[in-house]
Coordinates of C-alpha atoms in Angstrom, one line a residue:
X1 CA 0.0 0.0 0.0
X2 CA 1.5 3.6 -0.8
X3 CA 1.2 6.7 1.0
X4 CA -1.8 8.0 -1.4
X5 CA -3.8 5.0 0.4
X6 CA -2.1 4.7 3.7
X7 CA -3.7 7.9 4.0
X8 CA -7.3 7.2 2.2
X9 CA -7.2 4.2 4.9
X10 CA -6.0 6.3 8.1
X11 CA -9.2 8.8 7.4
X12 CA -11.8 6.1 6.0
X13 CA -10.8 3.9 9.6
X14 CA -13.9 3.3 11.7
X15 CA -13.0 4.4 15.4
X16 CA -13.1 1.5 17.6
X17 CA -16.1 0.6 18.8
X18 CA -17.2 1.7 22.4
X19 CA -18.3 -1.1 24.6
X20 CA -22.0 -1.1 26.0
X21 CA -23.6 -3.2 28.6
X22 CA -24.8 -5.7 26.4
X23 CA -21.1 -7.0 25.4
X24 CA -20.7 -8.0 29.1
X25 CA -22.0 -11.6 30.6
X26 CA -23.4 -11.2 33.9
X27 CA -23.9 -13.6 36.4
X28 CA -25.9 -13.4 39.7
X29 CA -25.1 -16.1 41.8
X30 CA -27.4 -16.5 45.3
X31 CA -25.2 -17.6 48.2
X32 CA -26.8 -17.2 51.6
X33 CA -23.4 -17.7 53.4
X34 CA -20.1 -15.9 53.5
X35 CA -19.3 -15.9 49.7
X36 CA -15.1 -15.2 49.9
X37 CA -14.7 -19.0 48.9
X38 CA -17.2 -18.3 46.1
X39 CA -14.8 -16.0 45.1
X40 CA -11.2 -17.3 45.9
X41 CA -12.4 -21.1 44.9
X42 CA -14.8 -20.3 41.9
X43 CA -14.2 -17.3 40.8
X44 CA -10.6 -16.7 41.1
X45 CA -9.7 -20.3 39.2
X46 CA -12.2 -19.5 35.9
X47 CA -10.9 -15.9 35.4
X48 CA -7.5 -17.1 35.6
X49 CA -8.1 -19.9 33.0
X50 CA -10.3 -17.6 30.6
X51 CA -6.9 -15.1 30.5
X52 CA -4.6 -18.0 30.1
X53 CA -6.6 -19.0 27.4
X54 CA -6.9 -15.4 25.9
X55 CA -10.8 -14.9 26.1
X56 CA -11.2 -12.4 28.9
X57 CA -10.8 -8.9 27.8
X58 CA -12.0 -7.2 31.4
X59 CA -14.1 -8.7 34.4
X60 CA -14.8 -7.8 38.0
X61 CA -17.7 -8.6 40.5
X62 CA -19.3 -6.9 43.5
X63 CA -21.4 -7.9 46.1
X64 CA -24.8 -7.4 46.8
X65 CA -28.0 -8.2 48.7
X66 CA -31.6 -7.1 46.3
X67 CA -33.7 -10.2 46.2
X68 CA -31.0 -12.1 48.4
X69 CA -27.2 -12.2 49.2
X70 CA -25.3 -12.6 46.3
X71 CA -22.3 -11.9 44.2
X72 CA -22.2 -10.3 40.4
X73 CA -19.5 -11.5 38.6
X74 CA -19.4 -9.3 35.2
X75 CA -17.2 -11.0 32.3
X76 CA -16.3 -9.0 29.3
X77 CA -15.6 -11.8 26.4
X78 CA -12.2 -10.5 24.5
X79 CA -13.8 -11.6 21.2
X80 CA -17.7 -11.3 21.1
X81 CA -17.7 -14.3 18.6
X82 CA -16.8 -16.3 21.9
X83 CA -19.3 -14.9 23.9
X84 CA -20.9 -18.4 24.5
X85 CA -17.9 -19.7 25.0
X86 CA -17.3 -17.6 28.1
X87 CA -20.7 -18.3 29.6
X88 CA -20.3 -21.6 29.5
X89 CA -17.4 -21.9 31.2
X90 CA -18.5 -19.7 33.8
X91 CA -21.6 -21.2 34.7
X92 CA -20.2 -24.3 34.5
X93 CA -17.9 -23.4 37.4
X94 CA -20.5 -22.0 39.1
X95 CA -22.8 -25.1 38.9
X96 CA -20.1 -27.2 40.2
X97 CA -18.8 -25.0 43.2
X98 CA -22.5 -24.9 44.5
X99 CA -22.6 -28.5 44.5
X100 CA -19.7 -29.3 46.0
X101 CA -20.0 -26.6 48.4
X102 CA -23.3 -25.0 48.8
X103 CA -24.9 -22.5 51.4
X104 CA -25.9 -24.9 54.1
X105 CA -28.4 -22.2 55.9
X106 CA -31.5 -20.6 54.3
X107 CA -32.0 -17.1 55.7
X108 CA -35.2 -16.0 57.9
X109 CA -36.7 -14.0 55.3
X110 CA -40.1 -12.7 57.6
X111 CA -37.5 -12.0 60.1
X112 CA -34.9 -9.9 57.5
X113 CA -38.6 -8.4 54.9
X114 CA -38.0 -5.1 57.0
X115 CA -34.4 -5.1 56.5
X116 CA -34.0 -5.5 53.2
X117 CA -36.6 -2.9 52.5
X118 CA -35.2 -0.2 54.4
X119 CA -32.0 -1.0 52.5
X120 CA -34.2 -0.7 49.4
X121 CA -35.3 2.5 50.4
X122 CA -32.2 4.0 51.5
X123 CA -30.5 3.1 48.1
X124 CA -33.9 4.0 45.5
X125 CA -36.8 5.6 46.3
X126 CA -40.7 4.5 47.5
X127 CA -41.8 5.4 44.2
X128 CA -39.3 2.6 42.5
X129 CA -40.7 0.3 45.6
X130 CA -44.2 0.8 44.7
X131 CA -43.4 0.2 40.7
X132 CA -41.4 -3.2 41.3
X133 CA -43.4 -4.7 44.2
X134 CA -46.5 -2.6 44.7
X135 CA -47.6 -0.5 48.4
X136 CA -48.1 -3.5 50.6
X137 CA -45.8 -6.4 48.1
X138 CA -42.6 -7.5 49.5
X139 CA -39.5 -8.2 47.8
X140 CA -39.4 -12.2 46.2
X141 CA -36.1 -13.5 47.0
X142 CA -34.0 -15.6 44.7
X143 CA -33.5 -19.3 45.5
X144 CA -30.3 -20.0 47.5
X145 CA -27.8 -21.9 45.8
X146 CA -29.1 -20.6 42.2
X147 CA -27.0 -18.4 39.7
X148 CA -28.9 -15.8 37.2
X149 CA -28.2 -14.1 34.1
X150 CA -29.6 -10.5 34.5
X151 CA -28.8 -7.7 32.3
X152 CA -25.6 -5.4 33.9
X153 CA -27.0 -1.8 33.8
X154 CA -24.1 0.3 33.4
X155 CA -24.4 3.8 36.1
X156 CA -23.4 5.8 33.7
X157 CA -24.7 9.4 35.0
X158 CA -22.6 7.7 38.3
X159 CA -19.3 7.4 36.9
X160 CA -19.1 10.3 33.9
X161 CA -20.7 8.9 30.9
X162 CA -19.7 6.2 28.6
X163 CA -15.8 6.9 28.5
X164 CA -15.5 7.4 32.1
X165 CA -17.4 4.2 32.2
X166 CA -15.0 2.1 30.5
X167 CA -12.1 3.7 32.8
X168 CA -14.4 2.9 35.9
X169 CA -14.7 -0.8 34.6
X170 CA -10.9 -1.2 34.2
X171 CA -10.7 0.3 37.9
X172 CA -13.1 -2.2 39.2
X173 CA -10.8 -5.5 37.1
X174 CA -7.9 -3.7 39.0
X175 CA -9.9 -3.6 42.4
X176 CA -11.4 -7.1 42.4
X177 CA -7.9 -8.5 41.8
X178 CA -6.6 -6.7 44.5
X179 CA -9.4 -7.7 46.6
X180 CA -9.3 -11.5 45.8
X181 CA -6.0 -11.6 46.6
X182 CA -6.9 -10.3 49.9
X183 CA -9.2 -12.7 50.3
X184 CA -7.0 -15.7 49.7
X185 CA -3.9 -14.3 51.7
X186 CA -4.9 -12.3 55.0
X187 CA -7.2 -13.6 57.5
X188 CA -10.0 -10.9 56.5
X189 CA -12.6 -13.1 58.4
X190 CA -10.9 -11.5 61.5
X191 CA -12.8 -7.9 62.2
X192 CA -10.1 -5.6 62.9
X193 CA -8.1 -7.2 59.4
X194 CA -10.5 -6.9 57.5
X195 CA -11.0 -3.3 58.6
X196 CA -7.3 -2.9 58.2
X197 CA -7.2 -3.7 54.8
X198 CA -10.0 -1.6 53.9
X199 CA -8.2 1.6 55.7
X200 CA -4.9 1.8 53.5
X201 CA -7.0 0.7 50.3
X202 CA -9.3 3.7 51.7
X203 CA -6.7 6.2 52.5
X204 CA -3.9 5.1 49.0
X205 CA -6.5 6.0 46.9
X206 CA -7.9 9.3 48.5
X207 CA -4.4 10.5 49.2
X208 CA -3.5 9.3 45.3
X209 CA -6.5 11.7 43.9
X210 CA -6.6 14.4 46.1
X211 CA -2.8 14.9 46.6
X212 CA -0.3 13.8 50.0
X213 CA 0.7 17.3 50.5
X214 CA -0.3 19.5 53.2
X215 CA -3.6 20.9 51.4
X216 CA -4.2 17.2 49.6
X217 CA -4.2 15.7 53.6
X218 CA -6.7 18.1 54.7
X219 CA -8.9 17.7 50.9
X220 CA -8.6 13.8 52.0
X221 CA -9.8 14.5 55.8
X222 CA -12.7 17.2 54.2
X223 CA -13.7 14.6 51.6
X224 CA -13.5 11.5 54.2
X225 CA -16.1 13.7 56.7
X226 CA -18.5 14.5 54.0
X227 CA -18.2 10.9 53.2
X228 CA -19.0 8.9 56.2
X229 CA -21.8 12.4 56.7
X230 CA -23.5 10.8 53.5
X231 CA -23.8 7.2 54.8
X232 CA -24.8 8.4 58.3
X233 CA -28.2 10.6 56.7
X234 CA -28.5 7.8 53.8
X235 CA -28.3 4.6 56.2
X236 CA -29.0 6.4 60.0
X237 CA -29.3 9.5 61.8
X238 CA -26.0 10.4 62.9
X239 CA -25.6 10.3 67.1
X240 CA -23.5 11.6 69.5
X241 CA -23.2 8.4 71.8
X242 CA -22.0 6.4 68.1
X243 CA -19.3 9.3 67.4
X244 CA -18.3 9.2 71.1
X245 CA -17.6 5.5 70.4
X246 CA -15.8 6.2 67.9
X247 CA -13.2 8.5 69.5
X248 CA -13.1 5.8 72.1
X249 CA -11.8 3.8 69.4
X250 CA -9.7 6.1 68.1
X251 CA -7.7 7.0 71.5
X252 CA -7.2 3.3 71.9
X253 CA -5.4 2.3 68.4
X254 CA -3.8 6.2 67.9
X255 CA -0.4 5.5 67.7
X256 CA -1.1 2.3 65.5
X257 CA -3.1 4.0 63.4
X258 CA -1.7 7.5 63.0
X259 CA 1.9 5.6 62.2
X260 CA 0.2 3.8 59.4
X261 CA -1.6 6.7 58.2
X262 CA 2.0 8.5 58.1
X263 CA 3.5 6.0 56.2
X264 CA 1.0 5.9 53.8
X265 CA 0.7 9.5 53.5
X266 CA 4.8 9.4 52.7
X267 CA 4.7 6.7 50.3
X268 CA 2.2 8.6 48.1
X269 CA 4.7 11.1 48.1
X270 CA 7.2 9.3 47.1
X271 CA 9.5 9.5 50.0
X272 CA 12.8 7.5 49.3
X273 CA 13.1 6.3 52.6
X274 CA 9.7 5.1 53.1
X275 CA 9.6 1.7 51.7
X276 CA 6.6 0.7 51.0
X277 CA 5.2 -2.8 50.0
X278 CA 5.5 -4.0 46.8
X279 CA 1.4 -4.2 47.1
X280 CA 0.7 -0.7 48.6
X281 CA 3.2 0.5 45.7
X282 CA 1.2 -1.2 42.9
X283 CA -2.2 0.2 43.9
X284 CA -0.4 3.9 44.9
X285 CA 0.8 3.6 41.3
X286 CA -2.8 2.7 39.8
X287 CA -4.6 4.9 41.7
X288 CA -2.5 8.1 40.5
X289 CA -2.8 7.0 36.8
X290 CA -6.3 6.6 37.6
X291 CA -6.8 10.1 38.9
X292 CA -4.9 11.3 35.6
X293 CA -6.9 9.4 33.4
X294 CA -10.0 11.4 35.3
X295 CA -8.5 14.7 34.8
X296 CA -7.8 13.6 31.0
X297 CA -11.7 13.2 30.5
X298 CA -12.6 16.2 32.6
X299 CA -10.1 18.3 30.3
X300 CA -11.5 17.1 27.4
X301 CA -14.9 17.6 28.4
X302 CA -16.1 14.1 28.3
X303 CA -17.6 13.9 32.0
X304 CA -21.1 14.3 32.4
X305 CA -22.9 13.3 35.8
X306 CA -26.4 13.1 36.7
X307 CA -27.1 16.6 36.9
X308 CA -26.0 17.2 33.4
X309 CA -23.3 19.3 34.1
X310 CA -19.6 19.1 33.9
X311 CA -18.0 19.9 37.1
X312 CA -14.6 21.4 37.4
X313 CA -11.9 18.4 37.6
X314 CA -11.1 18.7 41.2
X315 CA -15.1 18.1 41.9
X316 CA -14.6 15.7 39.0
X317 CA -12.6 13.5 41.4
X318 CA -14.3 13.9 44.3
X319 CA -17.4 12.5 42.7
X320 CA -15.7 9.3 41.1
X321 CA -13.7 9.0 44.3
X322 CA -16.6 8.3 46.3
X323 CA -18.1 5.8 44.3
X324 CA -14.6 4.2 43.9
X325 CA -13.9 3.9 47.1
X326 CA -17.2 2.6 47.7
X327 CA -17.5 0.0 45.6
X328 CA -13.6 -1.4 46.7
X329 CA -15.1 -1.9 50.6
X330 CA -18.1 -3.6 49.2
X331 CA -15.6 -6.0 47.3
X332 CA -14.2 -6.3 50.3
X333 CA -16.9 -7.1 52.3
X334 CA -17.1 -3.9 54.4
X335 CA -20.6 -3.1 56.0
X336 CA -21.9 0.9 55.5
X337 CA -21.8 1.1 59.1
X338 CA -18.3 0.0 58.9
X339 CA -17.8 2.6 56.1
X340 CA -18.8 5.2 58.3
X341 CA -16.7 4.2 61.2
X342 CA -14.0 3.8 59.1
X343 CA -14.5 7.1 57.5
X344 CA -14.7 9.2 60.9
X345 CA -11.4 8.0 62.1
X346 CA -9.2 8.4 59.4
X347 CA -10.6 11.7 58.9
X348 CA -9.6 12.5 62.7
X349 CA -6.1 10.5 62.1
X350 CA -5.7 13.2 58.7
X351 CA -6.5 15.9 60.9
X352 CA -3.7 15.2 63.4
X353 CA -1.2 14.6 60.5
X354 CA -2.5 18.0 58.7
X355 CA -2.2 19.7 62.2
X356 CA 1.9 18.2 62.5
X357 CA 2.5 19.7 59.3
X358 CA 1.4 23.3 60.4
X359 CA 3.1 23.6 63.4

């Protein structure tokens, strides 16, 4: 080809095309138990044999509880051609954990109807109530032990529209790798590790988008108090007696807690005497090309939110943040209420670091 039609071709070249939520297999599967083996013995195995066999382009999963515990495992085929391929394989796995280990306990669901509808309320509305299960209906739940296929609805007006979409979905692959790996190598079934884990996840990324300098510390604290403020009027009312637990809490695991904090704080800075893990490097590392990528969509002008409007890039990253960080505790396994603890006393252990750095 000469360079008459080298450049006929260049301009004539269909852009790629942009993923939509119908190219991705989703998989609900119902699992009235603790699901990290669902994950570390299921899971874990069949995305690492679609890779090795080059037919995984992106996945990741997240937990959740409408119409029953469960985890969603998302699955983006590298070749749609071998769609079928991919769900086959994957609810092939599926059927065979569940019946070599299923959910021995069915849950009380008279007992947990009011529970799961104030959860449903908190998260939608009445109105969306009313539409899917009518004034007085209550929610069906899904048979335990069962896997569905239910169409993934992209939150696009969430995360900043269909590019920032496909950046959020590369983000969540990253985070549920991270996160399986937790499961498999710490004892996360222990409280205080589990709540550990989710602190410096928490507090690299945060620090990563809103910067480890003086004024990026007290952004983080700011943006960790409004934070654990939205889950407290979302979830609860906020009380005294809670928050004065909480700086129990706090008093008691201070120097622990501010000395991880610190070295967290200097890593994302790059100190050379810090030394961080090779793990806590890795997500430090993804989390500030993360942030860039953000700012690379907000400069171009290719966030929009559910307002409509394009806010200014350091809003920008406050909104994706939040839903970020988010959706890594749920991976996790972190409750909201743990979310908000968590959030108030990082924010106080920021404030104290902020407060060193003035004096």
């Amino acid at each position: 080809m000469d360079e008459a039609t080298d450049g006929v071709a260049a301009r004539t070249a269909e852009p790629p095309r942009r993923v939509t939520e119908d190219d991705w297999i989703s998989l609900h599967v119902f699992y009235a138990a603790n699901a990290n083996p669902v994950l570390v013995r299921c899971v874990k195995p069949l995305v690492a044999g679609l890779r090795a066999d080059g037919l995984l382009r992106h996945w990741f999963f997240i937990r959740y509880w409408l119409e029953g515990p469960h985890i969603r495992l998302r699955l983006l085929p590298a070749d749609p051609a071998r769609a079928e391929e991919v769900r086959r394989r994957a609810e092939e796995a599926i059927a065979a954990f569940l019946r070599e280990r299923p959910a021995l306990y069915e849950e009380d669901r008279n007992a947990s109807a009011d529970l799961y509808k104030n959860m449903f309320l908190a998260e939608y509305s009445i109105e969306r109530w009313n539409e899917l299960y009518g004034a007085e209906g209550q929610m069906p739940f899904r048979d335990n032990n069962s896997v569905a296929a239910i169409t993934y609805e992209r939150e696009l007006d969430r995360y900043g529209g269909p590019a920032a979409m496909e950046l959020a979905e590369a983000h969540f692959e990253r985070s549920s790798d991270v996160v399986v790996r937790l499961l498999e190598t710490t004892n996360v079934h222990v409280r205080t590790v589990l709540l550990g884990q989710a602190a410096q996840l928490t507090i690299g990324l945060c620090l990563a988008f809103l910067g480890a300098d003086e004024q990026g510390v007290t952004e983080t604290a700011a943006f960790l108090r409004r934070y654990r403020q939205m889950w407290e009027t979302s979830y609860q009312e906020p009380s005294d007696s809670q928050h004065a637990r909480f700086d129990r809490s706090y008093e008691r695991m201070r120097p622990r807690l501010l000395q991880r904090v610190r070295h967290i704080r200097d890593s994302a800075r790059e100190e050379p005497a810090t030394g961080p893990t090779p793990q806590l490097r890795d997500w430090l590392v993804h989390a500030a090309e993360l942030r860039d990528q953000v700012l690379e969509l907000s400069a171009a002008d290719a966030l929009a939110f559910r307002d409509g409007t394009a806010p200014e890039p350091r809003a920008a990253l406050a909104i994706v943040l939040s839903s970020y960080v988010h959706m890594t505790n749920n991976r996790l396994g972190v409750s909201i209420l743990d979310e908000i603890y968590l959030a108030y006393i990082l924010d106080k252990a920021l404030a104290e670091l902020a407060a060193e750095s003035a004096r």
